[in-house]
Amino acid sequence: MNAPDPTGKPKPSSANSAEFVGTDNPRHLRALAVMLRRPISRQELDSVAGCANGPALVSDLRDRGLTIDCDRIHFIDRDGKDCRPGVYHLSEGDRRKIHQWQAKGRQRGGSA
């Protein structure tokens, strides 16, 4: 017998589940809105979403059924040092899941 999830988070069967379970969290919604338009760096995600821990926000969205890829890019920081910041982007499968979830919300008369 499975013990209940102590976090209370919805649990899809896996991160690659066929369905995004959705969210009503304003930070999640702001992050998804920008990622549907373009890739976004971790630092910019913090600013756009209004959070201090973009990777935790992305982890929450992954727990809800998205994969959200992160590519490490080469970058030279202000001190001239090579660094590898992450840039998040949605796969085509993620985009499809989000659009399906939004369409379900519109069918029910809710806002997506």
Tab-separated table of N, CA and C in Angstrom:
chain	number	residue	atom	x	y	z
A	1	MET	N	0.843	-1.182	0.000
A	1	MET	CA	0.000	0.000	0.000
A	1	MET	C	0.885	1.241	0.000
A	2	ASN	N	0.536	2.222	-0.837
A	2	ASN	CA	1.314	3.456	-0.932
A	2	ASN	C	0.923	4.426	0.160
A	3	ALA	N	1.926	5.038	0.777
A	3	ALA	CA	1.668	6.064	1.786
A	3	ALA	C	1.266	7.349	1.072
A	4	PRO	N	0.417	8.167	1.701
A	4	PRO	CA	0.033	9.435	1.073
A	4	PRO	C	1.245	10.356	0.945
A	5	ASP	N	1.197	11.213	-0.066
A	5	ASP	CA	2.270	12.172	-0.303
A	5	ASP	C	2.193	13.275	0.756
A	6	PRO	N	3.233	13.423	1.599
A	6	PRO	CA	3.177	14.433	2.664
A	6	PRO	C	3.180	15.868	2.160
A	7	THR	N	3.628	16.099	0.919
A	7	THR	CA	3.652	17.467	0.397
A	7	THR	C	2.286	17.926	-0.080
A	8	GLY	N	1.388	16.978	-0.344
A	8	GLY	CA	0.064	17.324	-0.841
A	8	GLY	C	0.043	17.717	-2.301
A	9	LYS	N	1.190	17.575	-2.996
A	9	LYS	CA	1.260	17.938	-4.408
A	9	LYS	C	0.569	16.881	-5.252
A	10	PRO	N	-0.092	17.295	-6.333
A	10	PRO	CA	-0.610	16.306	-7.272
A	10	PRO	C	0.559	15.525	-7.853
A	11	LYS	N	0.378	14.218	-8.035
A	11	LYS	CA	1.461	13.393	-8.546
A	11	LYS	C	1.064	12.718	-9.837
A	12	PRO	N	1.578	13.212	-10.975
A	12	PRO	CA	1.368	12.464	-12.207
A	12	PRO	C	2.181	11.177	-12.126
A	13	SER	N	1.921	10.232	-13.036
A	13	SER	CA	2.600	8.947	-12.978
A	13	SER	C	4.107	9.089	-13.150
A	14	SER	N	4.540	10.083	-13.877
A	14	SER	CA	5.973	10.352	-14.044
A	14	SER	C	6.138	11.748	-14.606
A	15	ALA	N	7.378	12.191	-14.630
A	15	ALA	CA	7.640	13.518	-15.195
A	15	ALA	C	7.269	13.573	-16.666
A	16	ASN	N	7.232	12.435	-17.326
A	16	ASN	CA	6.867	12.394	-18.735
A	16	ASN	C	5.431	11.916	-18.917
A	17	SER	N	4.594	12.147	-17.933
A	17	SER	CA	3.217	11.676	-18.031
A	17	SER	C	2.524	12.332	-19.217
A	18	ALA	N	1.442	11.740	-19.629
A	18	ALA	CA	0.716	12.238	-20.794
A	18	ALA	C	0.004	13.547	-20.502
A	19	GLU	N	-0.100	13.932	-19.239
A	19	GLU	CA	-0.898	15.103	-18.897
A	19	GLU	C	-0.187	16.005	-17.899
A	20	PHE	N	-0.296	17.276	-18.123
A	20	PHE	CA	0.134	18.290	-17.161
A	20	PHE	C	-1.053	18.509	-16.239
A	21	VAL	N	-0.866	18.338	-14.936
A	21	VAL	CA	-1.998	18.430	-14.014
A	21	VAL	C	-2.442	19.860	-13.755
A	22	GLY	N	-1.673	20.823	-14.250
A	22	GLY	CA	-2.084	22.217	-14.143
A	22	GLY	C	-1.633	22.874	-12.851
A	23	THR	N	-1.943	24.150	-12.745
A	23	THR	CA	-1.563	24.936	-11.578
A	23	THR	C	-2.401	26.201	-11.526
A	24	ASP	N	-2.582	26.715	-10.329
A	24	ASP	CA	-3.200	28.031	-10.192
A	24	ASP	C	-2.250	28.982	-9.452
A	25	ASN	N	-1.011	28.546	-9.271
A	25	ASN	CA	0.003	29.339	-8.606
A	25	ASN	C	0.432	30.483	-9.534
A	26	PRO	N	0.303	31.732	-9.091
A	26	PRO	CA	0.653	32.865	-9.962
A	26	PRO	C	2.099	32.832	-10.456
A	27	ARG	N	3.022	32.366	-9.633
A	27	ARG	CA	4.425	32.281	-10.062
A	27	ARG	C	4.576	31.256	-11.178
A	28	HIS	N	3.913	30.114	-11.025
A	28	HIS	CA	3.949	29.094	-12.079
A	28	HIS	C	3.375	29.654	-13.375
A	29	LEU	N	2.247	30.339	-13.261
A	29	LEU	CA	1.581	30.868	-14.451
A	29	LEU	C	2.446	31.901	-15.168
A	30	ARG	N	3.127	32.764	-14.405
A	30	ARG	CA	4.017	33.751	-15.036
A	30	ARG	C	5.189	33.054	-15.719
A	31	ALA	N	5.740	32.029	-15.074
A	31	ALA	CA	6.862	31.292	-15.666
A	31	ALA	C	6.426	30.595	-16.947
A	32	LEU	N	5.270	29.941	-16.914
A	32	LEU	CA	4.782	29.246	-18.108
A	32	LEU	C	4.508	30.225	-19.238
A	33	ALA	N	3.945	31.374	-18.922
A	33	ALA	CA	3.628	32.367	-19.958
A	33	ALA	C	4.891	32.792	-20.701
A	34	VAL	N	5.967	33.056	-19.965
A	34	VAL	CA	7.191	33.489	-20.643
A	34	VAL	C	7.854	32.322	-21.363
A	35	MET	N	7.836	31.117	-20.777
A	35	MET	CA	8.481	29.980	-21.440
A	35	MET	C	7.723	29.533	-22.687
A	36	LEU	N	6.441	29.834	-22.767
A	36	LEU	CA	5.706	29.548	-23.999
A	36	LEU	C	6.161	30.473	-25.132
A	37	ARG	N	6.689	31.626	-24.780
A	37	ARG	CA	7.158	32.588	-25.790
A	37	ARG	C	8.615	32.371	-26.184
A	38	ARG	N	9.458	31.999	-25.183
A	38	ARG	CA	10.892	31.930	-25.470
A	38	ARG	C	11.629	31.219	-24.334
A	39	PRO	N	12.860	30.778	-24.610
A	39	PRO	CA	13.703	30.250	-23.530
A	39	PRO	C	14.020	31.369	-22.541
A	40	ILE	N	14.332	31.007	-21.304
A	40	ILE	CA	14.603	32.012	-20.283
A	40	ILE	C	15.707	31.533	-19.352
A	41	SER	N	16.597	32.449	-19.007
A	41	SER	CA	17.690	32.103	-18.091
A	41	SER	C	17.145	31.956	-16.680
A	42	ARG	N	17.898	31.279	-15.862
A	42	ARG	CA	17.501	31.079	-14.472
A	42	ARG	C	17.342	32.434	-13.768
A	43	GLN	N	18.287	33.360	-13.975
A	43	GLN	CA	18.215	34.661	-13.317
A	43	GLN	C	16.996	35.449	-13.768
A	44	GLU	N	16.716	35.421	-15.059
A	44	GLU	CA	15.561	36.148	-15.565
A	44	GLU	C	14.260	35.515	-15.082
A	45	LEU	N	14.242	34.189	-14.974
A	45	LEU	CA	13.055	33.495	-14.478
A	45	LEU	C	12.715	33.960	-13.070
A	46	ASP	N	13.729	34.108	-12.217
A	46	ASP	CA	13.495	34.613	-10.860
A	46	ASP	C	12.771	35.956	-10.895
A	47	SER	N	13.237	36.838	-11.766
A	47	SER	CA	12.655	38.171	-11.868
A	47	SER	C	11.236	38.145	-12.433
A	48	VAL	N	11.057	37.427	-13.535
A	48	VAL	CA	9.751	37.377	-14.201
A	48	VAL	C	8.700	36.694	-13.340
A	49	ALA	N	9.081	35.582	-12.718
A	49	ALA	CA	8.113	34.822	-11.924
A	49	ALA	C	7.877	35.450	-10.558
A	50	GLY	N	8.827	36.265	-10.093
A	50	GLY	CA	8.696	36.872	-8.779
A	50	GLY	C	9.109	35.920	-7.671
A	51	CYS	N	10.170	35.169	-7.925
A	51	CYS	CA	10.636	34.211	-6.921
A	51	CYS	C	12.131	34.410	-6.707
A	52	ALA	N	12.672	33.741	-5.694
A	52	ALA	CA	14.099	33.816	-5.423
A	52	ALA	C	14.796	32.500	-5.734
A	53	ASN	N	14.036	31.496	-6.184
A	53	ASN	CA	14.615	30.189	-6.445
A	53	ASN	C	13.965	29.563	-7.674
A	54	GLY	N	14.385	30.033	-8.847
A	54	GLY	CA	13.846	29.527	-10.104
A	54	GLY	C	13.950	28.016	-10.254
A	55	PRO	N	15.074	27.393	-9.873
A	55	PRO	CA	15.160	25.941	-9.994
A	55	PRO	C	14.099	25.200	-9.179
A	56	ALA	N	13.745	25.716	-8.016
A	56	ALA	CA	12.683	25.086	-7.218
A	56	ALA	C	11.330	25.248	-7.911
A	57	LEU	N	11.098	26.398	-8.505
A	57	LEU	CA	9.854	26.622	-9.248
A	57	LEU	C	9.765	25.648	-10.420
A	58	VAL	N	10.868	25.482	-11.151
A	58	VAL	CA	10.890	24.547	-12.275
A	58	VAL	C	10.665	23.125	-11.772
A	59	SER	N	11.245	22.789	-10.637
A	59	SER	CA	11.037	21.463	-10.048
A	59	SER	C	9.559	21.226	-9.733
A	60	ASP	N	8.892	22.243	-9.210
A	60	ASP	CA	7.447	22.137	-8.939
A	60	ASP	C	6.686	21.838	-10.228
A	61	LEU	N	7.029	22.549	-11.299
A	61	LEU	CA	6.341	22.336	-12.578
A	61	LEU	C	6.641	20.947	-13.139
A	62	ARG	N	7.853	20.472	-12.940
A	62	ARG	CA	8.200	19.113	-13.377
A	62	ARG	C	7.385	18.086	-12.594
A	63	ASP	N	7.199	18.333	-11.302
A	63	ASP	CA	6.390	17.428	-10.475
A	63	ASP	C	4.939	17.377	-10.954
A	64	ARG	N	4.519	18.392	-11.669
A	64	ARG	CA	3.148	18.470	-12.163
A	64	ARG	C	2.999	17.877	-13.563
A	65	GLY	N	4.089	17.341	-14.134
A	65	GLY	CA	3.970	16.616	-15.389
A	65	GLY	C	4.737	17.169	-16.577
A	66	LEU	N	5.482	18.257	-16.385
A	66	LEU	CA	6.268	18.814	-17.484
A	66	LEU	C	7.720	18.328	-17.377
A	67	THR	N	8.446	18.398	-18.477
A	67	THR	CA	9.860	18.020	-18.438
A	67	THR	C	10.756	19.245	-18.274
A	68	ILE	N	10.442	20.343	-18.908
A	68	ILE	CA	11.204	21.606	-18.880
A	68	ILE	C	12.709	21.336	-18.946
A	69	ASP	N	13.229	21.423	-20.141
A	69	ASP	CA	14.643	21.184	-20.366
A	69	ASP	C	15.466	22.387	-19.917
A	70	CYS	N	16.713	22.107	-19.531
A	70	CYS	CA	17.648	23.164	-19.149
A	70	CYS	C	18.941	22.937	-19.912
A	71	ASP	N	19.294	23.898	-20.747
A	71	ASP	CA	20.554	23.836	-21.480
A	71	ASP	C	21.567	24.716	-20.767
A	72	ARG	N	22.776	24.223	-20.623
A	72	ARG	CA	23.851	25.009	-20.030
A	72	ARG	C	24.591	25.708	-21.169
A	73	ILE	N	24.679	27.012	-21.086
A	73	ILE	CA	25.351	27.776	-22.136
A	73	ILE	C	26.710	28.271	-21.626
A	74	HIS	N	27.598	28.561	-22.540
A	74	HIS	CA	28.887	29.167	-22.173
A	74	HIS	C	28.680	30.667	-22.091
A	75	PHE	N	29.202	31.263	-21.046
A	75	PHE	CA	29.007	32.685	-20.815
A	75	PHE	C	30.246	33.216	-20.100
A	76	ILE	N	30.612	34.433	-20.373
A	76	ILE	CA	31.710	35.089	-19.665
A	76	ILE	C	31.085	36.072	-18.676
A	77	ASP	N	31.370	35.894	-17.388
A	77	ASP	CA	30.762	36.760	-16.380
A	77	ASP	C	31.460	38.120	-16.327
A	78	ARG	N	31.009	38.990	-15.463
A	78	ARG	CA	31.536	40.361	-15.406
A	78	ARG	C	33.005	40.422	-15.006
A	79	ASP	N	33.510	39.344	-14.410
A	79	ASP	CA	34.919	39.292	-14.037
A	79	ASP	C	35.782	38.601	-15.084
A	80	GLY	N	35.177	38.293	-16.248
A	80	GLY	CA	35.915	37.660	-17.321
A	80	GLY	C	36.071	36.154	-17.167
A	81	LYS	N	35.354	35.576	-16.235
A	81	LYS	CA	35.437	34.135	-15.987
A	81	LYS	C	34.385	33.398	-16.802
A	82	ASP	N	34.797	32.230	-17.305
A	82	ASP	CA	33.868	31.369	-18.036
A	82	ASP	C	32.900	30.736	-17.037
A	83	CYS	N	31.618	30.776	-17.343
A	83	CYS	CA	30.627	30.115	-16.491
A	83	CYS	C	29.591	29.435	-17.380
A	84	ARG	N	28.746	28.622	-16.786
A	84	ARG	CA	27.771	27.827	-17.550
A	84	ARG	C	26.366	28.005	-16.964
A	85	PRO	N	25.751	29.171	-17.145
A	85	PRO	CA	24.395	29.352	-16.618
A	85	PRO	C	23.381	28.492	-17.377
A	86	GLY	N	22.277	28.194	-16.696
A	86	GLY	CA	21.216	27.400	-17.303
A	86	GLY	C	20.170	28.261	-17.985
A	87	VAL	N	19.640	27.750	-19.086
A	87	VAL	CA	18.541	28.391	-19.810
A	87	VAL	C	17.431	27.356	-19.943
A	88	TYR	N	16.266	27.675	-19.392
A	88	TYR	CA	15.121	26.763	-19.416
A	88	TYR	C	14.309	26.947	-20.689
A	89	HIS	N	13.789	25.835	-21.208
A	89	HIS	CA	12.885	25.923	-22.351
A	89	HIS	C	11.936	24.729	-22.350
A	90	LEU	N	10.799	24.932	-22.974
A	90	LEU	CA	9.779	23.891	-23.060
A	90	LEU	C	9.989	23.061	-24.311
A	91	SER	N	9.800	21.770	-24.188
A	91	SER	CA	9.823	20.892	-25.363
A	91	SER	C	8.488	21.033	-26.094
A	92	GLU	N	8.423	20.503	-27.292
A	92	GLU	CA	7.144	20.509	-28.016
A	92	GLU	C	6.088	19.733	-27.227
A	93	GLY	N	6.506	18.642	-26.590
A	93	GLY	CA	5.573	17.865	-25.769
A	93	GLY	C	5.027	18.679	-24.602
A	94	ASP	N	5.904	19.466	-23.954
A	94	ASP	CA	5.461	20.336	-22.865
A	94	ASP	C	4.462	21.373	-23.372
A	95	ARG	N	4.765	21.955	-24.517
A	95	ARG	CA	3.859	22.962	-25.087
A	95	ARG	C	2.476	22.358	-25.349
A	96	ARG	N	2.479	21.155	-25.885
A	96	ARG	CA	1.223	20.458	-26.172
A	96	ARG	C	0.444	20.211	-24.868
A	97	LYS	N	1.139	19.748	-23.829
A	97	LYS	CA	0.485	19.503	-22.534
A	97	LYS	C	-0.132	20.778	-21.970
A	98	ILE	N	0.622	21.872	-22.040
A	98	ILE	CA	0.117	23.147	-21.496
A	98	ILE	C	-1.091	23.622	-22.290
A	99	HIS	N	-1.032	23.538	-23.616
A	99	HIS	CA	-2.165	23.974	-24.440
A	99	HIS	C	-3.391	23.099	-24.183
A	100	GLN	N	-3.205	21.805	-23.986
A	100	GLN	CA	-4.332	20.920	-23.678
A	100	GLN	C	-4.941	21.293	-22.332
A	101	TRP	N	-4.108	21.569	-21.340
A	101	TRP	CA	-4.594	21.972	-20.021
A	101	TRP	C	-5.355	23.299	-20.106
A	102	GLN	N	-4.814	24.250	-20.880
A	102	GLN	CA	-5.502	25.537	-21.046
A	102	GLN	C	-6.849	25.349	-21.730
A	103	ALA	N	-6.899	24.481	-22.733
A	103	ALA	CA	-8.159	24.239	-23.441
A	103	ALA	C	-9.195	23.619	-22.512
A	104	LYS	N	-8.789	22.722	-21.643
A	104	LYS	CA	-9.722	22.133	-20.675
A	104	LYS	C	-10.288	23.191	-19.743
A	105	GLY	N	-9.448	24.129	-19.339
A	105	GLY	CA	-9.905	25.209	-18.469
A	105	GLY	C	-10.940	26.086	-19.158
A	106	ARG	N	-10.722	26.366	-20.442
A	106	ARG	CA	-11.686	27.180	-21.197
A	106	ARG	C	-13.000	26.442	-21.375
A	107	GLN	N	-12.936	25.113	-21.571
A	107	GLN	CA	-14.155	24.319	-21.746
A	107	GLN	C	-15.003	24.335	-20.473
A	108	ARG	N	-14.333	24.365	-19.326
A	108	ARG	CA	-15.053	24.393	-18.043
A	108	ARG	C	-15.483	25.812	-17.678
A	109	GLY	N	-15.041	26.774	-18.471
A	109	GLY	CA	-15.412	28.158	-18.188
A	109	GLY	C	-14.456	28.841	-17.239
A	110	GLY	N	-13.353	28.163	-16.901
A	110	GLY	CA	-12.357	28.747	-16.021
A	110	GLY	C	-11.316	29.491	-16.796
A	111	SER	N	-10.468	30.186	-16.079
A	111	SER	CA	-9.368	30.866	-16.750
A	111	SER	C	-8.162	29.950	-16.730
A	112	ALA	N	-7.463	29.903	-17.835
A	112	ALA	CA	-6.285	29.039	-17.916
A	112	ALA	C	-5.034	29.849	-18.038
